[in-house]
mmCIF file with all atom_site columns, C-alpha atoms in Angstrom:
data_model
loop_
_atom_site.group_PDB
_atom_site.id
_atom_site.type_symbol
_atom_site.label_atom_id
_atom_site.label_alt_id
_atom_site.label_comp_id
_atom_site.label_asym_id
_atom_site.label_entity_id
_atom_site.label_seq_id
_atom_site.pdbx_PDB_ins_code
_atom_site.Cartn_x
_atom_site.Cartn_y
_atom_site.Cartn_z
_atom_site.occupancy
_atom_site.B_iso_or_equiv
_atom_site.pdbx_formal_charge
_atom_site.auth_seq_id
_atom_site.auth_comp_id
_atom_site.auth_asym_id
_atom_site.auth_atom_id
_atom_site.pdbx_PDB_model_num
ATOM 1   C CA . MET C 1 1   ? -12.831 11.518  9.570   1.00 0.00 ? 26  MET C CA 1
ATOM 2   C CA . ALA C 1 2   ? -10.194 9.104   8.363   1.00 0.00 ? 27  ALA C CA 1
ATOM 3   C CA . ARG C 1 3   ? -7.179  10.605  6.643   1.00 0.00 ? 28  ARG C CA 1
ATOM 4   C CA . LYS C 1 4   ? -6.616  9.411   3.130   1.00 0.00 ? 29  LYS C CA 1
ATOM 5   C CA . THR C 1 5   ? -4.015  9.526   0.370   1.00 0.00 ? 30  THR C CA 1
ATOM 6   C CA . PHE C 1 6   ? -4.531  9.731   -3.380  1.00 0.00 ? 31  PHE C CA 1
ATOM 7   C CA . ILE C 1 7   ? -2.615  6.992   -5.179  1.00 0.00 ? 32  ILE C CA 1
ATOM 8   C CA . SER C 1 8   ? -1.480  7.962   -8.662  1.00 0.00 ? 33  SER C CA 1
ATOM 9   C CA . LEU C 1 9   ? 1.445   7.218   -10.914 1.00 0.00 ? 34  LEU C CA 1
ATOM 10  C CA . GLU C 1 10  ? 1.541   10.669  -12.523 1.00 0.00 ? 35  GLU C CA 1
ATOM 11  C CA . ASP C 1 11  ? 1.863   14.332  -11.610 1.00 0.00 ? 36  ASP C CA 1
ATOM 12  C CA . GLY C 1 12  ? -0.864  16.892  -12.233 1.00 0.00 ? 37  GLY C CA 1
ATOM 13  C CA . SER C 1 13  ? -4.353  17.684  -11.050 1.00 0.00 ? 38  SER C CA 1
ATOM 14  C CA . ASP C 1 14  ? -6.124  15.502  -13.616 1.00 0.00 ? 39  ASP C CA 1
ATOM 15  C CA . ARG C 1 15  ? -4.051  12.385  -13.052 1.00 0.00 ? 40  ARG C CA 1
ATOM 16  C CA . PRO C 1 16  ? -5.814  9.020   -12.733 1.00 0.00 ? 41  PRO C CA 1
ATOM 17  C CA . GLY C 1 17  ? -5.845  7.210   -9.427  1.00 0.00 ? 42  GLY C CA 1
ATOM 18  C CA . PHE C 1 18  ? -7.811  6.225   -6.334  1.00 0.00 ? 43  PHE C CA 1
ATOM 19  C CA . TRP C 1 19  ? -8.060  7.195   -2.671  1.00 0.00 ? 44  TRP C CA 1
ATOM 20  C CA . VAL C 1 20  ? -6.885  4.955   0.171   1.00 0.00 ? 45  VAL C CA 1
ATOM 21  C CA . ILE C 1 21  ? -7.488  5.374   3.879   1.00 0.00 ? 46  ILE C CA 1
ATOM 22  C CA . ASP C 1 22  ? -4.018  6.040   5.312   1.00 0.00 ? 47  ASP C CA 1
ATOM 23  C CA . ARG C 1 23  ? -4.190  3.381   8.022   1.00 0.00 ? 48  ARG C CA 1
ATOM 24  C CA . PHE C 1 24  ? -5.007  0.709   5.454   1.00 0.00 ? 49  PHE C CA 1
ATOM 25  C CA . LEU C 1 25  ? -2.313  1.957   3.082   1.00 0.00 ? 50  LEU C CA 1
ATOM 26  C CA . GLU C 1 26  ? 0.286   1.857   5.847   1.00 0.00 ? 51  GLU C CA 1
ATOM 27  C CA . VAL C 1 27  ? -0.519  -1.698  6.904   1.00 0.00 ? 52  VAL C CA 1
ATOM 28  C CA . TYR C 1 28  ? -0.723  -2.725  3.241   1.00 0.00 ? 53  TYR C CA 1
ATOM 29  C CA . LEU C 1 29  ? 2.723   -1.278  2.513   1.00 0.00 ? 54  LEU C CA 1
ATOM 30  C CA . ARG C 1 30  ? 4.162   -2.970  5.605   1.00 0.00 ? 55  ARG C CA 1
ATOM 31  C CA . PHE C 1 31  ? 2.919   -6.324  4.279   1.00 0.00 ? 56  PHE C CA 1
ATOM 32  C CA . LEU C 1 32  ? 3.867   -5.513  0.677   1.00 0.00 ? 57  LEU C CA 1
ATOM 33  C CA . LEU C 1 33  ? 7.504   -4.829  1.463   1.00 0.00 ? 58  LEU C CA 1
ATOM 34  C CA . GLN C 1 34  ? 7.694   -8.322  2.959   1.00 0.00 ? 59  GLN C CA 1
ATOM 35  C CA . HIS C 1 35  ? 6.690   -9.747  -0.436  1.00 0.00 ? 60  HIS C CA 1
ATOM 36  C CA . LEU C 1 36  ? 9.174   -7.714  -2.440  1.00 0.00 ? 61  LEU C CA 1
ATOM 37  C CA . GLU C 1 37  ? 12.064  -9.631  -3.978  1.00 0.00 ? 62  GLU C CA 1
ATOM 38  C CA . ASN C 1 38  ? 15.038  -9.198  -1.678  1.00 0.00 ? 63  ASN C CA 1
ATOM 39  C CA . SER C 1 39  ? 18.470  -8.079  -2.804  1.00 0.00 ? 64  SER C CA 1
ATOM 40  C CA . PRO C 1 40  ? 21.516  -7.573  -0.612  1.00 0.00 ? 65  PRO C CA 1
ATOM 41  C CA . GLU C 1 41  ? 22.801  -4.929  -3.034  1.00 0.00 ? 66  GLU C CA 1
ATOM 42  C CA . ALA C 1 42  ? 22.199  -1.401  -1.711  1.00 0.00 ? 67  ALA C CA 1
ATOM 43  C CA . ASP C 1 43  ? 21.946  -0.030  -5.253  1.00 0.00 ? 68  ASP C CA 1
ATOM 44  C CA . SER C 1 44  ? 19.328  -2.544  -6.438  1.00 0.00 ? 69  SER C CA 1
ATOM 45  C CA . PRO C 1 45  ? 15.849  -1.355  -7.442  1.00 0.00 ? 70  PRO C CA 1
ATOM 46  C CA . SER C 1 46  ? 14.244  -3.617  -4.844  1.00 0.00 ? 71  SER C CA 1
ATOM 47  C CA . HIS C 1 47  ? 16.331  -2.042  -2.077  1.00 0.00 ? 72  HIS C CA 1
ATOM 48  C CA . ALA C 1 48  ? 15.174  1.475   -2.973  1.00 0.00 ? 73  ALA C CA 1
ATOM 49  C CA . ILE C 1 49  ? 11.537  0.372   -3.262  1.00 0.00 ? 74  ILE C CA 1
ATOM 50  C CA . ARG C 1 50  ? 11.704  -1.458  0.082   1.00 0.00 ? 75  ARG C CA 1
ATOM 51  C CA . GLU C 1 51  ? 13.197  1.587   1.816   1.00 0.00 ? 76  GLU C CA 1
ATOM 52  C CA . GLN C 1 52  ? 10.426  3.852   0.472   1.00 0.00 ? 77  GLN C CA 1
ATOM 53  C CA . TRP C 1 53  ? 7.623   1.471   1.421   1.00 0.00 ? 78  TRP C CA 1
ATOM 54  C CA . HIS C 1 54  ? 9.087   1.025   4.882   1.00 0.00 ? 79  HIS C CA 1
ATOM 55  C CA . LEU C 1 55  ? 9.280   4.789   5.412   1.00 0.00 ? 80  LEU C CA 1
ATOM 56  C CA . ALA C 1 56  ? 5.764   5.297   4.050   1.00 0.00 ? 81  ALA C CA 1
ATOM 57  C CA . SER C 1 57  ? 4.349   2.641   6.379   1.00 0.00 ? 82  SER C CA 1
ATOM 58  C CA . THR C 1 58  ? 5.678   4.201   9.594   1.00 0.00 ? 83  THR C CA 1
ATOM 59  C CA . GLY C 1 59  ? 2.563   6.172   10.468  1.00 0.00 ? 84  GLY C CA 1
ATOM 60  C CA . TYR C 1 60  ? 4.348   9.526   10.529  1.00 0.00 ? 85  TYR C CA 1
ATOM 61  C CA . PHE C 1 61  ? 2.440   10.906  7.559   1.00 0.00 ? 86  PHE C CA 1
ATOM 62  C CA . GLY C 1 62  ? -1.148  12.036  7.962   1.00 0.00 ? 87  GLY C CA 1
ATOM 63  C CA . GLY C 1 63  ? -3.108  12.895  4.855   1.00 0.00 ? 88  GLY C CA 1
ATOM 64  C CA . PHE C 1 64  ? -0.340  12.081  2.415   1.00 0.00 ? 89  PHE C CA 1
ATOM 65  C CA . VAL C 1 65  ? 1.503   8.788   2.735   1.00 0.00 ? 90  VAL C CA 1
ATOM 66  C CA . PRO C 1 66  ? 4.570   8.967   0.442   1.00 0.00 ? 91  PRO C CA 1
ATOM 67  C CA . HIS C 1 67  ? 3.918   5.547   -1.107  1.00 0.00 ? 92  HIS C CA 1
ATOM 68  C CA . GLY C 1 68  ? 6.436   5.982   -3.933  1.00 0.00 ? 93  GLY C CA 1
ATOM 69  C CA . PHE C 1 69  ? 4.511   3.843   -6.425  1.00 0.00 ? 94  PHE C CA 1
ATOM 70  C CA . GLU C 1 70  ? 5.234   6.306   -9.234  1.00 0.00 ? 95  GLU C CA 1
ATOM 71  C CA . GLU C 1 71  ? 8.983   5.797   -8.738  1.00 0.00 ? 96  GLU C CA 1
ATOM 72  C CA . ALA C 1 72  ? 8.645   2.068   -8.072  1.00 0.00 ? 97  ALA C CA 1
ATOM 73  C CA . VAL C 1 73  ? 6.984   1.421   -11.430 1.00 0.00 ? 98  VAL C CA 1
ATOM 74  C CA . GLY C 1 74  ? 8.997   4.093   -13.266 1.00 0.00 ? 99  GLY C CA 1
ATOM 75  C CA . THR C 1 75  ? 11.283  1.490   -14.839 1.00 0.00 ? 100 THR C CA 1
ATOM 76  C CA . PRO C 1 76  ? 10.497  -1.901  -16.374 1.00 0.00 ? 101 PRO C CA 1
ATOM 77  C CA . GLU C 1 77  ? 12.434  -3.658  -13.596 1.00 0.00 ? 102 GLU C CA 1
ATOM 78  C CA . GLY C 1 78  ? 10.688  -1.634  -10.898 1.00 0.00 ? 103 GLY C CA 1
ATOM 79  C CA . GLU C 1 79  ? 7.298   -2.376  -12.426 1.00 0.00 ? 104 GLU C CA 1
ATOM 80  C CA . ARG C 1 80  ? 8.139   -6.088  -12.582 1.00 0.00 ? 105 ARG C CA 1
ATOM 81  C CA . LEU C 1 81  ? 9.257   -6.116  -8.938  1.00 0.00 ? 106 LEU C CA 1
ATOM 82  C CA . THR C 1 82  ? 6.208   -4.150  -7.787  1.00 0.00 ? 107 THR C CA 1
ATOM 83  C CA . LEU C 1 83  ? 3.704   -6.300  -9.649  1.00 0.00 ? 108 LEU C CA 1
ATOM 84  C CA . ALA C 1 84  ? 5.385   -9.488  -8.426  1.00 0.00 ? 109 ALA C CA 1
ATOM 85  C CA . ALA C 1 85  ? 5.161   -8.238  -4.825  1.00 0.00 ? 110 ALA C CA 1
ATOM 86  C CA . ILE C 1 86  ? 1.511   -7.244  -5.258  1.00 0.00 ? 111 ILE C CA 1
ATOM 87  C CA . HIS C 1 87  ? 0.604   -10.623 -6.779  1.00 0.00 ? 112 HIS C CA 1
ATOM 88  C CA . SER C 1 88  ? 2.500   -12.499 -4.059  1.00 0.00 ? 113 SER C CA 1
ATOM 89  C CA . LEU C 1 89  ? 0.808   -10.523 -1.279  1.00 0.00 ? 114 LEU C CA 1
ATOM 90  C CA . THR C 1 90  ? -2.607  -10.893 -2.905  1.00 0.00 ? 115 THR C CA 1
ATOM 91  C CA . ALA C 1 91  ? -2.220  -14.667 -3.105  1.00 0.00 ? 116 ALA C CA 1
ATOM 92  C CA . ALA C 1 92  ? -1.213  -14.772 0.563   1.00 0.00 ? 117 ALA C CA 1
ATOM 93  C CA . LEU C 1 93  ? -4.135  -12.561 1.580   1.00 0.00 ? 118 LEU C CA 1
ATOM 94  C CA . LYS C 1 94  ? -6.605  -14.738 -0.312  1.00 0.00 ? 119 LYS C CA 1
ATOM 95  C CA . ASN C 1 95  ? -5.397  -17.695 1.775   1.00 0.00 ? 120 ASN C CA 1
ATOM 96  C CA . ALA C 1 96  ? -5.417  -15.708 5.022   1.00 0.00 ? 121 ALA C CA 1
ATOM 97  C CA . PRO C 1 97  ? -8.235  -15.578 7.556   1.00 0.00 ? 122 PRO C CA 1
ATOM 98  C CA . GLU C 1 98  ? -11.177 -13.305 6.776   1.00 0.00 ? 123 GLU C CA 1
ATOM 99  C CA . LYS C 1 99  ? -9.975  -10.931 9.497   1.00 0.00 ? 124 LYS C CA 1
ATOM 100 C CA . LEU C 1 100 ? -6.421  -10.323 10.657  1.00 0.00 ? 125 LEU C CA 1
ATOM 101 C CA . SER C 1 101 ? -6.069  -9.904  14.403  1.00 0.00 ? 126 SER C CA 1
ATOM 102 C CA . LYS C 1 102 ? -5.424  -6.346  15.575  1.00 0.00 ? 127 LYS C CA 1
ATOM 103 C CA . ASP C 1 103 ? -3.022  -7.767  18.136  1.00 0.00 ? 128 ASP C CA 1
ATOM 104 C CA . VAL C 1 104 ? -0.887  -9.345  15.421  1.00 0.00 ? 129 VAL C CA 1
ATOM 105 C CA . ILE C 1 105 ? -1.160  -6.278  13.167  1.00 0.00 ? 130 ILE C CA 1
ATOM 106 C CA . ASN C 1 106 ? 0.145   -4.122  16.025  1.00 0.00 ? 131 ASN C CA 1
ATOM 107 C CA . LEU C 1 107 ? 3.301   -6.268  16.139  1.00 0.00 ? 132 LEU C CA 1
ATOM 108 C CA . LEU C 1 108 ? 4.297   -4.802  12.748  1.00 0.00 ? 133 LEU C CA 1
ATOM 109 C CA . TRP C 1 109 ? 5.374   -1.526  14.370  1.00 0.00 ? 134 TRP C CA 1
ATOM 110 C CA . GLN C 1 110 ? 7.867   -1.063  17.162  1.00 0.00 ? 135 GLN C CA 1
ATOM 111 C CA . ASP C 1 111 ? 6.592   2.411   17.981  1.00 0.00 ? 136 ASP C CA 1
ATOM 112 C CA . GLN C 1 112 ? 3.092   3.591   18.740  1.00 0.00 ? 137 GLN C CA 1
ATOM 113 C CA . TYR C 1 113 ? 2.385   5.845   15.760  1.00 0.00 ? 138 TYR C CA 1
ATOM 114 C CA . ILE C 1 114 ? 0.026   3.235   14.413  1.00 0.00 ? 139 ILE C CA 1
ATOM 115 C CA . VAL C 1 115 ? -2.229  1.351   16.784  1.00 0.00 ? 140 VAL C CA 1
ATOM 116 C CA . TRP C 1 116 ? -5.017  -0.823  15.449  1.00 0.00 ? 141 TRP C CA 1
ATOM 117 C CA . ASP C 1 117 ? -7.982  -1.118  17.774  1.00 0.00 ? 142 ASP C CA 1
ATOM 118 C CA . GLU C 1 118 ? -9.984  -3.480  15.599  1.00 0.00 ? 143 GLU C CA 1
ATOM 119 C CA . ASP C 1 119 ? -9.256  -6.482  13.415  1.00 0.00 ? 144 ASP C CA 1
ATOM 120 C CA . VAL C 1 120 ? -8.396  -5.809  9.770   1.00 0.00 ? 145 VAL C CA 1
ATOM 121 C CA . GLU C 1 121 ? -10.618 -7.270  7.095   1.00 0.00 ? 146 GLU C CA 1
ATOM 122 C CA . THR C 1 122 ? -8.446  -9.106  4.604   1.00 0.00 ? 147 THR C CA 1
ATOM 123 C CA . SER C 1 123 ? -10.794 -8.229  1.742   1.00 0.00 ? 148 SER C CA 1
ATOM 124 C CA . GLY C 1 124 ? -9.940  -4.518  2.160   1.00 0.00 ? 149 GLY C CA 1
ATOM 125 C CA . LEU C 1 125 ? -6.248  -5.235  1.628   1.00 0.00 ? 150 LEU C CA 1
ATOM 126 C CA . VAL C 1 126 ? -7.088  -7.345  -1.427  1.00 0.00 ? 151 VAL C CA 1
ATOM 127 C CA . GLN C 1 127 ? -9.075  -4.380  -2.785  1.00 0.00 ? 152 GLN C CA 1
ATOM 128 C CA . ILE C 1 128 ? -5.953  -2.218  -2.522  1.00 0.00 ? 153 ILE C CA 1
ATOM 129 C CA . SER C 1 129 ? -3.979  -4.821  -4.492  1.00 0.00 ? 154 SER C CA 1
ATOM 130 C CA . GLU C 1 130 ? -6.638  -4.979  -7.181  1.00 0.00 ? 155 GLU C CA 1
ATOM 131 C CA . ALA C 1 131 ? -6.799  -1.188  -7.489  1.00 0.00 ? 156 ALA C CA 1
ATOM 132 C CA . LEU C 1 132 ? -2.997  -0.921  -7.716  1.00 0.00 ? 157 LEU C CA 1
ATOM 133 C CA . VAL C 1 133 ? -2.793  -3.510  -10.479 1.00 0.00 ? 158 VAL C CA 1
ATOM 134 C CA . ALA C 1 134 ? -5.602  -1.759  -12.359 1.00 0.00 ? 159 ALA C CA 1
ATOM 135 C CA . LEU C 1 135 ? -3.786  1.574   -11.993 1.00 0.00 ? 160 LEU C CA 1
ATOM 136 C CA . ILE C 1 136 ? -0.453  0.161   -13.176 1.00 0.00 ? 161 ILE C CA 1
ATOM 137 C CA . GLU C 1 137 ? -2.173  -1.478  -16.145 1.00 0.00 ? 162 GLU C CA 1
ATOM 138 C CA . GLY C 1 138 ? -3.882  1.809   -17.061 1.00 0.00 ? 163 GLY C CA 1
ATOM 139 C CA . ARG C 1 139 ? -7.417  0.628   -16.320 1.00 0.00 ? 164 ARG C CA 1
ATOM 140 C CA . ILE C 1 140 ? -8.168  3.417   -13.816 1.00 0.00 ? 165 ILE C CA 1
ATOM 141 C CA . THR C 1 141 ? -9.073  6.725   -15.403 1.00 0.00 ? 166 THR C CA 1
ATOM 142 C CA . THR C 1 142 ? -10.814 8.535   -12.539 1.00 0.00 ? 167 THR C CA 1
ATOM 143 C CA . THR C 1 143 ? -9.186  11.670  -11.118 1.00 0.00 ? 168 THR C CA 1
ATOM 144 C CA . ALA C 1 144 ? -8.993  12.761  -7.479  1.00 0.00 ? 169 ALA C CA 1
ATOM 145 C CA . GLU C 1 145 ? -12.352 14.530  -7.736  1.00 0.00 ? 170 GLU C CA 1
ATOM 146 C CA . GLU C 1 146 ? -14.216 11.431  -8.891  1.00 0.00 ? 171 GLU C CA 1
ATOM 147 C CA . ALA C 1 147 ? -12.084 8.517   -7.664  1.00 0.00 ? 172 ALA C CA 1
ATOM 148 C CA . ASP C 1 148 ? -13.300 5.740   -5.432  1.00 0.00 ? 173 ASP C CA 1
ATOM 149 C CA . LEU C 1 149 ? -12.168 5.161   -1.871  1.00 0.00 ? 174 LEU C CA 1
ATOM 150 C CA . VAL C 1 150 ? -10.336 1.895   -1.307  1.00 0.00 ? 175 VAL C CA 1
ATOM 151 C CA . PRO C 1 151 ? -11.086 -0.213  0.604   1.00 0.00 ? 176 PRO C CA 1
ATOM 152 C CA . ARG C 1 152 ? -14.701 0.457   -0.160  1.00 0.00 ? 177 ARG C CA 1
ATOM 153 C CA . PRO C 1 153 ? -16.853 1.043   2.917   1.00 0.00 ? 178 PRO C CA 1
ATOM 154 C CA . ILE C 1 154 ? -19.071 -1.915  3.731   1.00 0.00 ? 179 ILE C CA 1
#
C-alpha cells in the first residue's frame, strides 16, 4: 500500500484537508520549489519555504511528509509566494507532456531514496495544485476521515 500524508493548514483532529500519496507529494514539492520566487536573503520568507519544501521532498519521510504548507501560508507574504509558485507550476504542467519520463524524474534526486519506476502522469500533479489552492482558499472542508486521495486513482 502506498504511504500517504494528510495535507492541512490547521492543527487538530477535525481539520480540513486532503490525502496525498507521498511519492507524488515529494515530486510535486521538488517541482514546486523550482517555481518559488527566489531571494538571496537568508531571512526572506521564500528562503525558509524553499528549505522546507526541499527537505520534505527528499524521500526520507514515510507516512508523513513535512510539507510545511501551514507555515508557508501563515503570513500574507508567505501565502502570496506559495500561491504564485503553485500557479506558475500549474501553468507549466498544463503545457507539459501528458506523462513525464521516469528517467527525467529520477534526475531530481542525487540519492536513491526516491526511485520512480514508471512515468508520472502530469494530470496527477495538476490535481495536487488544484487541491492546494482549494485548501488555501477555504473550499475544502473534509477531514482526514472523509477526505479524498490526491491524485485520484484512475
